[in-house]
């Protein structure tokens, strides 16, 4: 009975790489070290909602076909399209992402990732102000003040605090939780906030005000702060600034409560400036709590291949990037795409109504292991292997460290990488014949 050690959990951006998996008769029978979310991915999700076979919509119904027929139909859609949107690609491997970018370039498409509707604004902030960061290993070993700002790892990244941050023990943090100060800034008292030493409750959408107030205090201008800022009494803000200045190593982990609240990318921009200000006194870094396990990887691969992290338009024959114009939702709401590939994501469930309505009107190719609302509007459905379980591949953790995910069991499904390669070859063939 094979026991596979150090498997990587391909669920959240923590990419825990210490999972032990027991496999019997090509079935995963035991998981050790994974949290409840990881456990459900390794065992539960393999058992339900799988797309069992490729499908093509005929007379309004999705009917089973071979991989070859599905790829052929998908390639015809792409070859006949003048403006394809390729969206998703964050719950798959970097190798598949690289292939998807190549396909987008060949077809003059726009390719965008799920980051555009989650941590995309922090990518914009990083472009303007940089992203003073560290590895999770360094944070585990050194950080004595940890802030979770607009995120709730107890529910979204359950092992994060134990492995890397507030509860972990490291080289210079051997007392673990006892030697660390944990602060939560949020608009409501989350389960993470209940574990904190200090909980700072701010008014909805006022993150920028609090970050700016902290910057003013750190830079010696406490006198400009009103008696209450962002709904927080001045005395509390002064105390928070002192805690940060007097720390040995500060890490701010920030979530979508920061990137998607009012002021959007300016929140990350100001936070990056706060980190620079704090580095006059101590060591300080910031890290986004990335959700999809390889959303960081999409940004890495896209940036090294095109120069841009998301929302890349190849229509001009070269990469063009202008979020707000070339983002998936921007395009769909303007009703521009005449075809779409939705891969390893569920636009049908998560996009605004107007965007989904346009998707429902155009040919949609879905590449995904699981059925979801996007399946309902897809014209070609291509099932894929689950990376990290049925296929190996590379992914980037939230701190931009790359990890190799293992293949644990055999499968009848093609990998995303193979599907994209076949699709690209077929599109080339159709174009040559045209
Ligand atoms: Fe998997 Fe995330 Fe849980 Fe780690 S914290 S086991 S990566 S779901």
PDB file of C-alpha atoms in Angstrom, residues 204-427:
ATOM      1  CA  UNK A 204     -16.582  49.411   6.129  1.00  0.00           C
ATOM      2  CA  UNK A 205     -14.420  50.811   3.320  1.00  0.00           C
ATOM      3  CA  UNK A 206     -12.167  52.867   5.607  1.00  0.00           C
ATOM      4  CA  UNK A 207      -8.945  50.807   5.284  1.00  0.00           C
ATOM      5  CA  UNK A 208      -7.175  53.615   3.442  1.00  0.00           C
ATOM      6  CA  UNK A 209      -7.996  56.061   6.246  1.00  0.00           C
ATOM      7  CA  UNK A 210      -6.477  53.793   8.890  1.00  0.00           C
ATOM      8  CA  UNK A 211      -3.364  52.981   6.834  1.00  0.00           C
ATOM      9  CA  UNK A 212      -2.846  56.687   6.131  1.00  0.00           C
ATOM     10  CA  UNK A 213      -3.319  57.545   9.815  1.00  0.00           C
ATOM     11  CA  UNK A 214      -0.732  54.926  10.792  1.00  0.00           C
ATOM     12  CA  UNK A 215       1.675  56.372   8.224  1.00  0.00           C
ATOM     13  CA  UNK A 216       1.165  59.860   9.662  1.00  0.00           C
ATOM     14  CA  UNK A 217       1.895  58.650  13.194  1.00  0.00           C
ATOM     15  CA  UNK A 218       4.915  56.551  12.174  1.00  0.00           C
ATOM     16  CA  UNK A 219       6.286  59.612  10.347  1.00  0.00           C
ATOM     17  CA  UNK A 220       5.843  61.868  13.394  1.00  0.00           C
ATOM     18  CA  UNK A 221       2.599  63.652  12.544  1.00  0.00           C
ATOM     19  CA  UNK A 222       0.243  62.229  15.179  1.00  0.00           C
ATOM     20  CA  UNK A 223      -1.142  65.737  15.720  1.00  0.00           C
ATOM     21  CA  UNK A 224      -3.063  65.626  12.400  1.00  0.00           C
ATOM     22  CA  UNK A 225      -5.100  62.596  13.454  1.00  0.00           C
ATOM     23  CA  UNK A 226      -8.691  63.362  14.563  1.00  0.00           C
ATOM     24  CA  UNK A 227     -10.109  61.866  17.771  1.00  0.00           C
ATOM     25  CA  UNK A 228     -11.670  59.031  15.788  1.00  0.00           C
ATOM     26  CA  UNK A 229     -10.394  57.705  12.473  1.00  0.00           C
ATOM     27  CA  UNK A 230     -11.958  54.865  10.427  1.00  0.00           C
ATOM     28  CA  UNK A 231     -14.275  54.373  13.420  1.00  0.00           C
ATOM     29  CA  UNK A 232     -11.286  53.678  15.706  1.00  0.00           C
ATOM     30  CA  UNK A 233     -10.429  55.945  18.681  1.00  0.00           C
ATOM     31  CA  UNK A 234      -7.168  57.874  18.196  1.00  0.00           C
ATOM     32  CA  UNK A 235      -5.658  56.307  21.344  1.00  0.00           C
ATOM     33  CA  UNK A 236      -6.033  52.817  19.802  1.00  0.00           C
ATOM     34  CA  UNK A 237      -4.445  53.922  16.528  1.00  0.00           C
ATOM     35  CA  UNK A 238      -1.513  55.493  18.427  1.00  0.00           C
ATOM     36  CA  UNK A 239      -1.047  52.251  20.375  1.00  0.00           C
ATOM     37  CA  UNK A 240      -1.153  50.178  17.161  1.00  0.00           C
ATOM     38  CA  UNK A 241       1.491  52.402  15.531  1.00  0.00           C
ATOM     39  CA  UNK A 242       3.739  52.044  18.617  1.00  0.00           C
ATOM     40  CA  UNK A 243       3.349  48.244  18.560  1.00  0.00           C
ATOM     41  CA  UNK A 244       4.423  48.176  14.914  1.00  0.00           C
ATOM     42  CA  UNK A 245       7.414  50.490  15.445  1.00  0.00           C
ATOM     43  CA  UNK A 246       8.627  48.519  18.440  1.00  0.00           C
ATOM     44  CA  UNK A 247       8.327  45.084  16.851  1.00  0.00           C
ATOM     45  CA  UNK A 248      11.354  43.072  15.756  1.00  0.00           C
ATOM     46  CA  UNK A 249       9.662  41.872  12.579  1.00  0.00           C
ATOM     47  CA  UNK A 250       6.185  42.844  11.371  1.00  0.00           C
ATOM     48  CA  UNK A 251       4.185  40.985   8.746  1.00  0.00           C
ATOM     49  CA  UNK A 252       0.855  42.283   7.460  1.00  0.00           C
ATOM     50  CA  UNK A 253      -1.164  39.518   5.813  1.00  0.00           C
ATOM     51  CA  UNK A 254      -3.947  41.178   3.844  1.00  0.00           C
ATOM     52  CA  UNK A 255      -7.023  39.736   2.164  1.00  0.00           C
ATOM     53  CA  UNK A 256      -9.854  40.705  -0.118  1.00  0.00           C
ATOM     54  CA  UNK A 257     -11.257  42.879   2.657  1.00  0.00           C
ATOM     55  CA  UNK A 258      -8.432  45.220   1.651  1.00  0.00           C
ATOM     56  CA  UNK A 259      -8.153  44.637  -2.099  1.00  0.00           C
ATOM     57  CA  UNK A 260     -11.878  44.722  -2.867  1.00  0.00           C
ATOM     58  CA  UNK A 261     -13.046  47.392  -0.420  1.00  0.00           C
ATOM     59  CA  UNK A 262     -13.437  51.071  -1.286  1.00  0.00           C
ATOM     60  CA  UNK A 263     -10.185  52.622  -2.622  1.00  0.00           C
ATOM     61  CA  UNK A 264      -9.215  49.180  -4.019  1.00  0.00           C
ATOM     62  CA  UNK A 265      -5.592  49.256  -5.255  1.00  0.00           C
ATOM     63  CA  UNK A 266      -4.875  52.466  -3.321  1.00  0.00           C
ATOM     64  CA  UNK A 267      -5.252  50.415  -0.115  1.00  0.00           C
ATOM     65  CA  UNK A 268      -2.396  48.124  -1.169  1.00  0.00           C
ATOM     66  CA  UNK A 269      -0.434  51.086  -2.484  1.00  0.00           C
ATOM     67  CA  UNK A 270      -0.723  52.905   0.887  1.00  0.00           C
ATOM     68  CA  UNK A 271       0.000  49.686   2.796  1.00  0.00           C
ATOM     69  CA  UNK A 272       3.199  49.237   0.803  1.00  0.00           C
ATOM     70  CA  UNK A 273       4.190  52.804   1.759  1.00  0.00           C
ATOM     71  CA  UNK A 274       3.404  52.034   5.419  1.00  0.00           C
ATOM     72  CA  UNK A 275       5.731  49.024   5.183  1.00  0.00           C
ATOM     73  CA  UNK A 276       8.480  51.294   3.778  1.00  0.00           C
ATOM     74  CA  UNK A 277       7.868  53.774   6.615  1.00  0.00           C
ATOM     75  CA  UNK A 278       8.058  51.013   9.242  1.00  0.00           C
ATOM     76  CA  UNK A 279      11.347  49.810   7.781  1.00  0.00           C
ATOM     77  CA  UNK A 280      12.919  52.995   9.165  1.00  0.00           C
ATOM     78  CA  UNK A 281      12.364  51.461  12.620  1.00  0.00           C
ATOM     79  CA  UNK A 282      12.170  47.716  12.186  1.00  0.00           C
ATOM     80  CA  UNK A 283      11.821  44.972   9.596  1.00  0.00           C
ATOM     81  CA  UNK A 284       8.343  44.897   8.016  1.00  0.00           C
ATOM     82  CA  UNK A 285       6.805  42.985   5.109  1.00  0.00           C
ATOM     83  CA  UNK A 286       3.374  42.335   3.578  1.00  0.00           C
ATOM     84  CA  UNK A 287       1.855  39.284   1.897  1.00  0.00           C
ATOM     85  CA  UNK A 288      -1.512  38.821   0.181  1.00  0.00           C
ATOM     86  CA  UNK A 289      -3.574  35.880   1.450  1.00  0.00           C
ATOM     87  CA  UNK A 290      -4.081  34.349  -1.985  1.00  0.00           C
ATOM     88  CA  UNK A 291      -7.104  32.065  -2.310  1.00  0.00           C
ATOM     89  CA  UNK A 292      -6.810  29.752  -5.371  1.00  0.00           C
ATOM     90  CA  UNK A 293      -3.774  27.572  -4.863  1.00  0.00           C
ATOM     91  CA  UNK A 294      -1.931  28.793  -7.979  1.00  0.00           C
ATOM     92  CA  UNK A 295      -3.282  32.292  -8.497  1.00  0.00           C
ATOM     93  CA  UNK A 296       0.209  33.513  -7.579  1.00  0.00           C
ATOM     94  CA  UNK A 297       1.617  31.157 -10.238  1.00  0.00           C
ATOM     95  CA  UNK A 298      -0.592  32.636 -12.968  1.00  0.00           C
ATOM     96  CA  UNK A 299       0.784  36.082 -12.130  1.00  0.00           C
ATOM     97  CA  UNK A 300       4.365  34.801 -12.163  1.00  0.00           C
ATOM     98  CA  UNK A 301       4.096  32.924 -15.467  1.00  0.00           C
ATOM     99  CA  UNK A 302       2.126  35.696 -17.188  1.00  0.00           C
ATOM    100  CA  UNK A 303       4.592  38.334 -16.015  1.00  0.00           C
ATOM    101  CA  UNK A 304       7.692  36.501 -17.189  1.00  0.00           C
ATOM    102  CA  UNK A 305       6.077  35.573 -20.525  1.00  0.00           C
ATOM    103  CA  UNK A 306       4.244  38.820 -21.364  1.00  0.00           C
ATOM    104  CA  UNK A 307       5.403  41.459 -18.875  1.00  0.00           C
ATOM    105  CA  UNK A 308       1.944  41.682 -17.258  1.00  0.00           C
ATOM    106  CA  UNK A 309       0.289  39.682 -14.449  1.00  0.00           C
ATOM    107  CA  UNK A 310      -3.318  39.418 -15.799  1.00  0.00           C
ATOM    108  CA  UNK A 311      -5.832  40.965 -18.249  1.00  0.00           C
ATOM    109  CA  UNK A 312      -3.477  40.583 -21.243  1.00  0.00           C
ATOM    110  CA  UNK A 313      -4.849  41.396 -24.695  1.00  0.00           C
ATOM    111  CA  UNK A 314      -3.031  39.856 -27.698  1.00  0.00           C
ATOM    112  CA  UNK A 315      -5.388  41.354 -30.328  1.00  0.00           C
ATOM    113  CA  UNK A 316      -2.683  43.781 -31.499  1.00  0.00           C
ATOM    114  CA  UNK A 317      -0.185  40.947 -32.031  1.00  0.00           C
ATOM    115  CA  UNK A 318       1.711  41.922 -28.889  1.00  0.00           C
ATOM    116  CA  UNK A 319       0.685  41.925 -25.200  1.00  0.00           C
ATOM    117  CA  UNK A 320      -1.403  44.945 -24.179  1.00  0.00           C
ATOM    118  CA  UNK A 321      -2.580  45.424 -20.602  1.00  0.00           C
ATOM    119  CA  UNK A 322      -5.001  47.905 -19.143  1.00  0.00           C
ATOM    120  CA  UNK A 323      -7.099  46.554 -16.230  1.00  0.00           C
ATOM    121  CA  UNK A 324     -10.455  48.289 -16.257  1.00  0.00           C
ATOM    122  CA  UNK A 325     -10.419  47.888 -20.047  1.00  0.00           C
ATOM    123  CA  UNK A 326      -8.933  44.424 -20.652  1.00  0.00           C
ATOM    124  CA  UNK A 327     -10.292  42.613 -17.566  1.00  0.00           C
ATOM    125  CA  UNK A 328     -12.666  39.682 -18.133  1.00  0.00           C
ATOM    126  CA  UNK A 329     -15.638  41.431 -16.554  1.00  0.00           C
ATOM    127  CA  UNK A 330     -14.956  44.715 -18.339  1.00  0.00           C
ATOM    128  CA  UNK A 331     -15.063  42.905 -21.673  1.00  0.00           C
ATOM    129  CA  UNK A 332     -18.143  40.840 -20.919  1.00  0.00           C
ATOM    130  CA  UNK A 333     -20.116  43.783 -19.588  1.00  0.00           C
ATOM    131  CA  UNK A 334     -19.214  45.670 -22.818  1.00  0.00           C
ATOM    132  CA  UNK A 335     -20.378  42.537 -24.724  1.00  0.00           C
ATOM    133  CA  UNK A 336     -17.095  42.370 -26.674  1.00  0.00           C
ATOM    134  CA  UNK A 337     -16.037  38.696 -26.658  1.00  0.00           C
ATOM    135  CA  UNK A 338     -17.575  36.480 -29.333  1.00  0.00           C
ATOM    136  CA  UNK A 339     -16.273  33.285 -27.690  1.00  0.00           C
ATOM    137  CA  UNK A 340     -14.810  32.284 -24.323  1.00  0.00           C
ATOM    138  CA  UNK A 341     -12.684  29.634 -22.665  1.00  0.00           C
ATOM    139  CA  UNK A 342     -13.410  29.289 -18.958  1.00  0.00           C
ATOM    140  CA  UNK A 343     -10.805  27.044 -17.347  1.00  0.00           C
ATOM    141  CA  UNK A 344     -10.329  26.011 -13.723  1.00  0.00           C
ATOM    142  CA  UNK A 345     -12.768  28.730 -12.648  1.00  0.00           C
ATOM    143  CA  UNK A 346     -16.493  29.314 -12.439  1.00  0.00           C
ATOM    144  CA  UNK A 347     -17.467  32.548 -14.151  1.00  0.00           C
ATOM    145  CA  UNK A 348     -21.079  31.348 -14.283  1.00  0.00           C
ATOM    146  CA  UNK A 349     -21.311  31.441 -10.493  1.00  0.00           C
ATOM    147  CA  UNK A 350     -19.091  34.412  -9.667  1.00  0.00           C
ATOM    148  CA  UNK A 351     -19.483  37.033 -12.380  1.00  0.00           C
ATOM    149  CA  UNK A 352     -22.131  39.765 -12.345  1.00  0.00           C
ATOM    150  CA  UNK A 353     -25.435  39.026 -14.042  1.00  0.00           C
ATOM    151  CA  UNK A 354     -24.717  41.195 -17.100  1.00  0.00           C
ATOM    152  CA  UNK A 355     -21.404  39.420 -17.733  1.00  0.00           C
ATOM    153  CA  UNK A 356     -22.976  35.954 -17.349  1.00  0.00           C
ATOM    154  CA  UNK A 357     -25.831  36.959 -19.653  1.00  0.00           C
ATOM    155  CA  UNK A 358     -23.304  37.778 -22.388  1.00  0.00           C
ATOM    156  CA  UNK A 359     -21.421  34.523 -21.738  1.00  0.00           C
ATOM    157  CA  UNK A 360     -24.676  32.630 -22.215  1.00  0.00           C
ATOM    158  CA  UNK A 361     -25.074  34.229 -25.661  1.00  0.00           C
ATOM    159  CA  UNK A 362     -21.635  33.280 -27.045  1.00  0.00           C
ATOM    160  CA  UNK A 363     -19.915  29.890 -27.560  1.00  0.00           C
ATOM    161  CA  UNK A 364     -18.225  28.864 -24.309  1.00  0.00           C
ATOM    162  CA  UNK A 365     -15.545  26.191 -23.925  1.00  0.00           C
ATOM    163  CA  UNK A 366     -15.216  24.893 -20.380  1.00  0.00           C
ATOM    164  CA  UNK A 367     -12.100  23.062 -19.172  1.00  0.00           C
ATOM    165  CA  UNK A 368     -12.560  21.836 -15.608  1.00  0.00           C
ATOM    166  CA  UNK A 369     -12.591  18.643 -13.534  1.00  0.00           C
ATOM    167  CA  UNK A 370     -15.925  19.585 -11.963  1.00  0.00           C
ATOM    168  CA  UNK A 371     -19.399  20.527 -13.137  1.00  0.00           C
ATOM    169  CA  UNK A 372     -20.477  23.971 -11.977  1.00  0.00           C
ATOM    170  CA  UNK A 373     -22.834  26.752 -13.152  1.00  0.00           C
ATOM    171  CA  UNK A 374     -20.477  27.495 -16.084  1.00  0.00           C
ATOM    172  CA  UNK A 375     -21.265  23.975 -17.392  1.00  0.00           C
ATOM    173  CA  UNK A 376     -24.891  25.062 -17.830  1.00  0.00           C
ATOM    174  CA  UNK A 377     -23.911  27.694 -20.401  1.00  0.00           C
ATOM    175  CA  UNK A 378     -20.973  25.840 -22.004  1.00  0.00           C
ATOM    176  CA  UNK A 379     -21.106  24.555 -25.583  1.00  0.00           C
ATOM    177  CA  UNK A 380     -18.019  22.368 -25.291  1.00  0.00           C
ATOM    178  CA  UNK A 381     -17.097  20.788 -21.965  1.00  0.00           C
ATOM    179  CA  UNK A 382     -13.660  19.215 -21.587  1.00  0.00           C
ATOM    180  CA  UNK A 383     -13.009  17.412 -18.290  1.00  0.00           C
ATOM    181  CA  UNK A 384      -9.493  17.521 -16.879  1.00  0.00           C
ATOM    182  CA  UNK A 385      -7.384  15.748 -14.270  1.00  0.00           C
ATOM    183  CA  UNK A 386      -7.113  17.308 -10.804  1.00  0.00           C
ATOM    184  CA  UNK A 387      -3.615  18.754 -10.538  1.00  0.00           C
ATOM    185  CA  UNK A 388      -1.839  17.753  -7.341  1.00  0.00           C
ATOM    186  CA  UNK A 389      -3.827  14.498  -7.172  1.00  0.00           C
ATOM    187  CA  UNK A 390      -4.172  13.041 -10.673  1.00  0.00           C
ATOM    188  CA  UNK A 391      -1.455  15.091 -12.360  1.00  0.00           C
ATOM    189  CA  UNK A 392       1.842  16.635 -11.345  1.00  0.00           C
ATOM    190  CA  UNK A 393       2.758  20.239 -11.949  1.00  0.00           C
ATOM    191  CA  UNK A 394       4.268  23.415 -10.547  1.00  0.00           C
ATOM    192  CA  UNK A 395       2.452  25.958  -8.389  1.00  0.00           C
ATOM    193  CA  UNK A 396       3.494  29.120  -6.541  1.00  0.00           C
ATOM    194  CA  UNK A 397       2.609  29.581  -2.883  1.00  0.00           C
ATOM    195  CA  UNK A 398       1.234  32.951  -1.721  1.00  0.00           C
ATOM    196  CA  UNK A 399       4.806  34.099  -0.941  1.00  0.00           C
ATOM    197  CA  UNK A 400       5.876  33.325  -4.554  1.00  0.00           C
ATOM    198  CA  UNK A 401       7.800  30.174  -3.652  1.00  0.00           C
ATOM    199  CA  UNK A 402       7.385  27.504  -6.329  1.00  0.00           C
ATOM    200  CA  UNK A 403       6.498  23.960  -5.283  1.00  0.00           C
ATOM    201  CA  UNK A 404       6.195  20.777  -7.295  1.00  0.00           C
ATOM    202  CA  UNK A 405       2.828  19.063  -6.883  1.00  0.00           C
ATOM    203  CA  UNK A 406       2.835  15.282  -7.083  1.00  0.00           C
ATOM    204  CA  UNK A 407       0.661  12.900  -9.012  1.00  0.00           C
ATOM    205  CA  UNK A 408      -0.890  10.540  -6.439  1.00  0.00           C
ATOM    206  CA  UNK A 409      -3.266   8.346  -8.445  1.00  0.00           C
ATOM    207  CA  UNK A 410      -3.861   7.409 -12.077  1.00  0.00           C
ATOM    208  CA  UNK A 411      -6.769   8.834 -14.024  1.00  0.00           C
ATOM    209  CA  UNK A 412      -8.615   8.510 -17.319  1.00  0.00           C
ATOM    210  CA  UNK A 413      -8.711  12.292 -17.684  1.00  0.00           C
ATOM    211  CA  UNK A 414      -6.318  14.375 -19.751  1.00  0.00           C
ATOM    212  CA  UNK A 415      -4.373  17.081 -17.908  1.00  0.00           C
ATOM    213  CA  UNK A 416      -5.057  20.777 -18.520  1.00  0.00           C
ATOM    214  CA  UNK A 417      -1.569  20.965 -20.025  1.00  0.00           C
ATOM    215  CA  UNK A 418      -2.373  18.205 -22.543  1.00  0.00           C
ATOM    216  CA  UNK A 419      -5.772  19.705 -23.395  1.00  0.00           C
ATOM    217  CA  UNK A 420      -4.281  23.118 -24.109  1.00  0.00           C
ATOM    218  CA  UNK A 421      -1.504  21.567 -26.192  1.00  0.00           C
ATOM    219  CA  UNK A 422      -4.016  19.531 -28.261  1.00  0.00           C
ATOM    220  CA  UNK A 423      -6.250  22.566 -28.680  1.00  0.00           C
ATOM    221  CA  UNK A 424      -3.365  24.743 -29.877  1.00  0.00           C
ATOM    222  CA  UNK A 425      -2.277  22.073 -32.381  1.00  0.00           C
ATOM    223  CA  UNK A 426      -5.834  21.724 -33.711  1.00  0.00           C
ATOM    224  CA  UNK A 427      -6.310  25.508 -34.051  1.00  0.00           C
TER     225      UNK A 427
END
